[in-house]
JSON list of C-alpha atoms in Angstrom, two decimals:
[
{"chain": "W", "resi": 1, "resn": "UNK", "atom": "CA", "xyz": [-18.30, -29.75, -143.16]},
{"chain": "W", "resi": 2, "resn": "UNK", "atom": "CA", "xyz": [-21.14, -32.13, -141.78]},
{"chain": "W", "resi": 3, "resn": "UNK", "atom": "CA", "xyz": [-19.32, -35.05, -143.28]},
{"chain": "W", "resi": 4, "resn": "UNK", "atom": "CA", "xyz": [-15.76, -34.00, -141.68]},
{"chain": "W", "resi": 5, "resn": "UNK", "atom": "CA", "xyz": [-17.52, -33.78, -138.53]},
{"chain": "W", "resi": 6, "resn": "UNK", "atom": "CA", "xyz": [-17.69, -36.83, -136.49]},
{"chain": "W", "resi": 7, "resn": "UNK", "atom": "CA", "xyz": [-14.43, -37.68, -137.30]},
{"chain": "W", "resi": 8, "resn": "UNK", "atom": "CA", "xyz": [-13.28, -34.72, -136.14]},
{"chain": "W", "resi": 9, "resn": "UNK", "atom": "CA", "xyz": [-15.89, -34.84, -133.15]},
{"chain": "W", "resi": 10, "resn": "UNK", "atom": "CA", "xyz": [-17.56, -31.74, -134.05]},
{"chain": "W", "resi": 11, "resn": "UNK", "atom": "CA", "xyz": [-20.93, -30.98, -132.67]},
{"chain": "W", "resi": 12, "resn": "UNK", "atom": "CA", "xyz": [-23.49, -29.77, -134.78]},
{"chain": "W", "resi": 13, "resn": "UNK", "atom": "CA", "xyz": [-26.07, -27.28, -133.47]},
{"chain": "W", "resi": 14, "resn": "UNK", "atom": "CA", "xyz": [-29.15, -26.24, -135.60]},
{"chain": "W", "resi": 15, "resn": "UNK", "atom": "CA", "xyz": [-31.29, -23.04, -135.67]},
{"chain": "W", "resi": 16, "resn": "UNK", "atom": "CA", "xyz": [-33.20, -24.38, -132.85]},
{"chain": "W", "resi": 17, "resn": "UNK", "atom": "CA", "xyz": [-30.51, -25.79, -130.62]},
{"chain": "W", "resi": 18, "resn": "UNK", "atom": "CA", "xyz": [-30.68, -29.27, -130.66]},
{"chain": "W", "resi": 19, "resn": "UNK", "atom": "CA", "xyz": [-27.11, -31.11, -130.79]},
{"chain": "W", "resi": 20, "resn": "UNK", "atom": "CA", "xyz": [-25.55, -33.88, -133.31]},
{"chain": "W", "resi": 21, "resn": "UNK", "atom": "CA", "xyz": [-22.85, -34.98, -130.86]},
{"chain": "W", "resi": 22, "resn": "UNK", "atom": "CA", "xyz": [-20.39, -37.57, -132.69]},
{"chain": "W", "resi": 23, "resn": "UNK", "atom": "CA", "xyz": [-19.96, -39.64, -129.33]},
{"chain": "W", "resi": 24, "resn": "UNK", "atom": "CA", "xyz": [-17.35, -42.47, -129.96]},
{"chain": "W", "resi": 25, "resn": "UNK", "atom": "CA", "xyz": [-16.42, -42.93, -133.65]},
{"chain": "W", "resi": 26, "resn": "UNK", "atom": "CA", "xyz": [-15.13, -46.23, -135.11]},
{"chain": "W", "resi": 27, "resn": "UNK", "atom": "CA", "xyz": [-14.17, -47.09, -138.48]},
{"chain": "W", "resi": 28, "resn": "UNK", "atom": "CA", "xyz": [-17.28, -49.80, -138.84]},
{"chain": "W", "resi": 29, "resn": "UNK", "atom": "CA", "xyz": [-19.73, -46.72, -137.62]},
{"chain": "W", "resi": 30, "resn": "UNK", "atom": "CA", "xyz": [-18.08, -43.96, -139.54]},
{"chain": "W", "resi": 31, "resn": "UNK", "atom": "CA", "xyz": [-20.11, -43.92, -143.03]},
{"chain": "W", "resi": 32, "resn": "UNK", "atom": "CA", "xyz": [-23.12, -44.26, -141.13]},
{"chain": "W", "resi": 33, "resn": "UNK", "atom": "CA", "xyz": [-22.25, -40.81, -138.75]},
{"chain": "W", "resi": 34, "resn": "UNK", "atom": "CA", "xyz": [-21.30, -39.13, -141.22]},
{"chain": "W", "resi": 35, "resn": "UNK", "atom": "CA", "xyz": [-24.68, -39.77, -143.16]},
{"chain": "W", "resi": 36, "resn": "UNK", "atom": "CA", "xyz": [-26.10, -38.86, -139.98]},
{"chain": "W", "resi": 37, "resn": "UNK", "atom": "CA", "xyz": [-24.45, -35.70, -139.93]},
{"chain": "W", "resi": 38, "resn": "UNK", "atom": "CA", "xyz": [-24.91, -34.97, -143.43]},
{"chain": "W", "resi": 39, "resn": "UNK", "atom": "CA", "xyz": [-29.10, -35.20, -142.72]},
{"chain": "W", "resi": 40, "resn": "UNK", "atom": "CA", "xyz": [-29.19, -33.77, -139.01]},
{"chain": "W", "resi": 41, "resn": "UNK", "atom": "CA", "xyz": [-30.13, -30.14, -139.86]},
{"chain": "W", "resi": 42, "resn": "UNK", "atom": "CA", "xyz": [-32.70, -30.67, -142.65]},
{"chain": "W", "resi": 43, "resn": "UNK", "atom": "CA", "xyz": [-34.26, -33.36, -140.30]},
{"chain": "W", "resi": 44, "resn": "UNK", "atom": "CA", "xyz": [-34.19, -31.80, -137.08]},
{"chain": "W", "resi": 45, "resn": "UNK", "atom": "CA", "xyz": [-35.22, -28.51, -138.63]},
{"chain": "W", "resi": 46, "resn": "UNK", "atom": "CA", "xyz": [-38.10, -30.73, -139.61]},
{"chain": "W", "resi": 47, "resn": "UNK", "atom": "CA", "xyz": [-38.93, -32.05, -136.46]},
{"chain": "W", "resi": 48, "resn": "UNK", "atom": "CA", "xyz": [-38.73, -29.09, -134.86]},
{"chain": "W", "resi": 49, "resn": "UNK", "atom": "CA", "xyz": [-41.57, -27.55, -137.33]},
{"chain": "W", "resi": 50, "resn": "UNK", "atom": "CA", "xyz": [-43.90, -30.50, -135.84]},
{"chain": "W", "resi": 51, "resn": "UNK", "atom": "CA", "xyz": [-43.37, -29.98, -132.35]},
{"chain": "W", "resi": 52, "resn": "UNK", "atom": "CA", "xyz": [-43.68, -26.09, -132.71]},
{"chain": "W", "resi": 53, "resn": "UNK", "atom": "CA", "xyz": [-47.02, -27.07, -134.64]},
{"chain": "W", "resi": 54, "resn": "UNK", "atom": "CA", "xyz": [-48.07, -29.07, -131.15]},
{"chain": "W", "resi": 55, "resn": "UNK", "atom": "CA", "xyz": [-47.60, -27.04, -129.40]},
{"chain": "W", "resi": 56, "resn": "UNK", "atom": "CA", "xyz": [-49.64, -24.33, -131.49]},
{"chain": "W", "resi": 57, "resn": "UNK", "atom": "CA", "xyz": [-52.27, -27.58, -131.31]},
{"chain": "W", "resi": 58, "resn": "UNK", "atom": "CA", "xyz": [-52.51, -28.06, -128.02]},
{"chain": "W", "resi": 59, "resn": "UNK", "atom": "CA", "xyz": [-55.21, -26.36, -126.89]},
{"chain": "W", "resi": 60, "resn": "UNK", "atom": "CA", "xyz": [-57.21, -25.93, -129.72]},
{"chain": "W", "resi": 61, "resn": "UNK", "atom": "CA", "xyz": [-57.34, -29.64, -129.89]},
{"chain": "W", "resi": 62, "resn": "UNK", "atom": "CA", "xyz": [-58.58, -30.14, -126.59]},
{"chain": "W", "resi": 63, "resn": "UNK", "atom": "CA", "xyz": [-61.41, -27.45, -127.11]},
{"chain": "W", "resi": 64, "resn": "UNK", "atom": "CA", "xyz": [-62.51, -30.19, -129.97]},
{"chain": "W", "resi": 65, "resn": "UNK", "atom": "CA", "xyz": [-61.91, -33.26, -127.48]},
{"chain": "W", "resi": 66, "resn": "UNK", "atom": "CA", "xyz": [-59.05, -34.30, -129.27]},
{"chain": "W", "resi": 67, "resn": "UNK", "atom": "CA", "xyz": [-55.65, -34.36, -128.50]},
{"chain": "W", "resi": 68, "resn": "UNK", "atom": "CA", "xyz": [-52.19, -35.10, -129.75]},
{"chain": "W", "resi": 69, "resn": "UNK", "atom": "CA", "xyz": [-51.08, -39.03, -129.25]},
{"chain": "W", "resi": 70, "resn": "UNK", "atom": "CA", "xyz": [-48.08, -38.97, -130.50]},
{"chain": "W", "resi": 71, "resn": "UNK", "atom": "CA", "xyz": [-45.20, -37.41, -132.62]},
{"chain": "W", "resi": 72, "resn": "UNK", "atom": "CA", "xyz": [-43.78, -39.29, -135.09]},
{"chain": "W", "resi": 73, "resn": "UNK", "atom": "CA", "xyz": [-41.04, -37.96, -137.18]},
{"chain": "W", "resi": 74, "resn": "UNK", "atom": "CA", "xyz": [-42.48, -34.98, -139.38]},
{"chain": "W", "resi": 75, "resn": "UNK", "atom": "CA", "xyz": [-45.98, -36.63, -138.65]},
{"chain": "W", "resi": 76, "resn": "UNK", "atom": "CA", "xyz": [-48.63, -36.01, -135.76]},
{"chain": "W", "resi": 77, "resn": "UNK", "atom": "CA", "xyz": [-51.21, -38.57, -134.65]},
{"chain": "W", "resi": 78, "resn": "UNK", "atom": "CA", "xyz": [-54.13, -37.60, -133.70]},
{"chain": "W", "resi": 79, "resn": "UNK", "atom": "CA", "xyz": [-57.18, -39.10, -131.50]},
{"chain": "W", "resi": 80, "resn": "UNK", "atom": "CA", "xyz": [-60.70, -37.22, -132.34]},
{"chain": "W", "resi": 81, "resn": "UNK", "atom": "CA", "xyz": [-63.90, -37.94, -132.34]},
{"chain": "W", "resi": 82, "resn": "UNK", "atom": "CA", "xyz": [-65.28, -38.37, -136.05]},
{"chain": "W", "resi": 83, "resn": "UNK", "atom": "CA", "xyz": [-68.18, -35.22, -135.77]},
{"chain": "W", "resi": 84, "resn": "UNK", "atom": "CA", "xyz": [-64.57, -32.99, -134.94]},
{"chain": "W", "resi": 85, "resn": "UNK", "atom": "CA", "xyz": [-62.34, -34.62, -138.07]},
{"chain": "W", "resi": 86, "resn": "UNK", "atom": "CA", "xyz": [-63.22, -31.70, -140.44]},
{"chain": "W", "resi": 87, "resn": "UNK", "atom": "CA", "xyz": [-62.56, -28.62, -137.51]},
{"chain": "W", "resi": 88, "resn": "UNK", "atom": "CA", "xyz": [-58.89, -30.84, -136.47]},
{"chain": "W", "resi": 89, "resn": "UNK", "atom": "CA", "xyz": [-57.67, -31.26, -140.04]},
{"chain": "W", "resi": 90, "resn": "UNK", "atom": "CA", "xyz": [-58.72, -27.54, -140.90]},
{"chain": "W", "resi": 91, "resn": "UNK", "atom": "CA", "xyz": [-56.80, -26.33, -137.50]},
{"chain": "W", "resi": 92, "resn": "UNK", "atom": "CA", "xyz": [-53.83, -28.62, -137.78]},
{"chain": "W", "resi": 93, "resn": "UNK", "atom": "CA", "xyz": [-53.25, -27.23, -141.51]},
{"chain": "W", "resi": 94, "resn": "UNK", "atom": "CA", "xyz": [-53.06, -23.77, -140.32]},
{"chain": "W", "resi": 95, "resn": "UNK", "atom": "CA", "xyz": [-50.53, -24.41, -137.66]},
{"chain": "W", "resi": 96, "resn": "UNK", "atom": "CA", "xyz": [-48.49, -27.36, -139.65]},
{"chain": "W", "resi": 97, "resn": "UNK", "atom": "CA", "xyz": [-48.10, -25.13, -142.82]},
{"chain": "W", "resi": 98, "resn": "UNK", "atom": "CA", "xyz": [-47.65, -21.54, -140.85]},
{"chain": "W", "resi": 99, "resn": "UNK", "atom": "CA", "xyz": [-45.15, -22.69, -138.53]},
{"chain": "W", "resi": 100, "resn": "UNK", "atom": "CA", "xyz": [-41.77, -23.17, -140.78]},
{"chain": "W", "resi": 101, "resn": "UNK", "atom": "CA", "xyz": [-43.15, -19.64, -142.17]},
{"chain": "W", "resi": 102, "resn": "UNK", "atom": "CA", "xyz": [-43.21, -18.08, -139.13]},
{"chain": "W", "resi": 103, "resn": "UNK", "atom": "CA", "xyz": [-39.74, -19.41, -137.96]},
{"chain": "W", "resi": 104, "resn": "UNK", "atom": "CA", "xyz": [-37.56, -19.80, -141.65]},
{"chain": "W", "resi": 105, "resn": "UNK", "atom": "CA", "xyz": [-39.39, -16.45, -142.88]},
{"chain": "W", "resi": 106, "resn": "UNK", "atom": "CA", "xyz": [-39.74, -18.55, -146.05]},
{"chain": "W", "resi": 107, "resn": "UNK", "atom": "CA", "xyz": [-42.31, -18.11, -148.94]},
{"chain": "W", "resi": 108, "resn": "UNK", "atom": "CA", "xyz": [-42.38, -22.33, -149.55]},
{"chain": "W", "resi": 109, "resn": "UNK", "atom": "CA", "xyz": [-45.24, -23.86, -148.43]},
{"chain": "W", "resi": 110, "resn": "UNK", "atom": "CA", "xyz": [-44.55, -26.78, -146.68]},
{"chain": "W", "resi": 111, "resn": "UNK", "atom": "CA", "xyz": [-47.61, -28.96, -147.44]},
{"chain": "W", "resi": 112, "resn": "UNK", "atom": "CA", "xyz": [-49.26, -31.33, -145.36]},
{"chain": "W", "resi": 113, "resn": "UNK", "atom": "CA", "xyz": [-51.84, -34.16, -146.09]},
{"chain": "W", "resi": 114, "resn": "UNK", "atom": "CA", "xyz": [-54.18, -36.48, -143.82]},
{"chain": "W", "resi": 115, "resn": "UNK", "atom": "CA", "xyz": [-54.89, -39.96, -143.31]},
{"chain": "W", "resi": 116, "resn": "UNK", "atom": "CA", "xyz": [-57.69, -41.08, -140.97]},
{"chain": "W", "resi": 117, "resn": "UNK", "atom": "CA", "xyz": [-59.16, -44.08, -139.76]},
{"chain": "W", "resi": 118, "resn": "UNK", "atom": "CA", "xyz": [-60.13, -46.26, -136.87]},
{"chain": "W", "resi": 119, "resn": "UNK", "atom": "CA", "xyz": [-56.63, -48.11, -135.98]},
{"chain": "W", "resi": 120, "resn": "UNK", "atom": "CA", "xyz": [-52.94, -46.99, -137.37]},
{"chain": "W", "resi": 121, "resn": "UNK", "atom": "CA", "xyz": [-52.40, -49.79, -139.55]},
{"chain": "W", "resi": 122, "resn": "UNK", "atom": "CA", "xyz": [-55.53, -48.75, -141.47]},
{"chain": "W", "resi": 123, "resn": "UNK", "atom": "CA", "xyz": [-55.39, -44.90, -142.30]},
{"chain": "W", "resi": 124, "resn": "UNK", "atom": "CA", "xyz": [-57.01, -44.26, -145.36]},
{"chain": "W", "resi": 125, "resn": "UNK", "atom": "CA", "xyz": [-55.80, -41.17, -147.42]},
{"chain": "W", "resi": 126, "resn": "UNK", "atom": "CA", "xyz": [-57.59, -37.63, -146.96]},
{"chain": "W", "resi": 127, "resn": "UNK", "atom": "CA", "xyz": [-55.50, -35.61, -150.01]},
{"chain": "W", "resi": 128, "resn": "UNK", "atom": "CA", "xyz": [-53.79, -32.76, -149.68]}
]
């Protein structure tokens, strides 16, 4: 059904709303739509779980002085001062495993893992 549908200018609509509209369709851009298509609710689902976990975030962060930079994909950057690391990561768990829980009713944990460090290009690993 995803595959059939930009060619048939379906829109897709997930759990949450958001829309996979086909727009124009040529033959040079069809294989690529339709893989599109084929990913748009297991990725949007996904993204969805990270901006419901910001949200969640928001404030709790700021109580630490820290605060949400940026949303990347399934991923959430985070600025903090170094005394606060061990209170964000603990709080961000909670939130970025709960959340698909709360909304999918689902007993799979989705797991999440750290990487921290002074500039982007040089996060270090934390584990899981």
């Amino acid at each position: 059904r995803c595959r059939r549908a930009p060619s048939s200018g379906q829109t897709l609509i997930n759990a949450f709303g958001r829309k996979c509209r086909p727009g124009v369709v040529s033959p040079e851009r069809l294989h690529a739509m339709e893989n599109e298509f084929c990913n748009f609710f297991m990725q949007s689902t996904i993204n969805e779980f990270g901006l419901h976990s910001a949200m969640e975030l928001e404030y709790r962060l700021e109580k630490l002085d820290s605060g949400i930079v940026n949303l990347v994909h399934d991923s959430l950057l985070v600025e903090n001062p170094p005394s606060a690391r061990k209170e964000v990561v603990t709080h961000m768990r909670h939130y970025m495993e709960s959340v698909p829980k709360l909304w999918i009713k689902t007993p799979i944990v989705f797991s999440v893992d750290f990487k921290h460090g002074q500039y982007w290009g040089l996060l270090k690993g934390e584990g899981k």
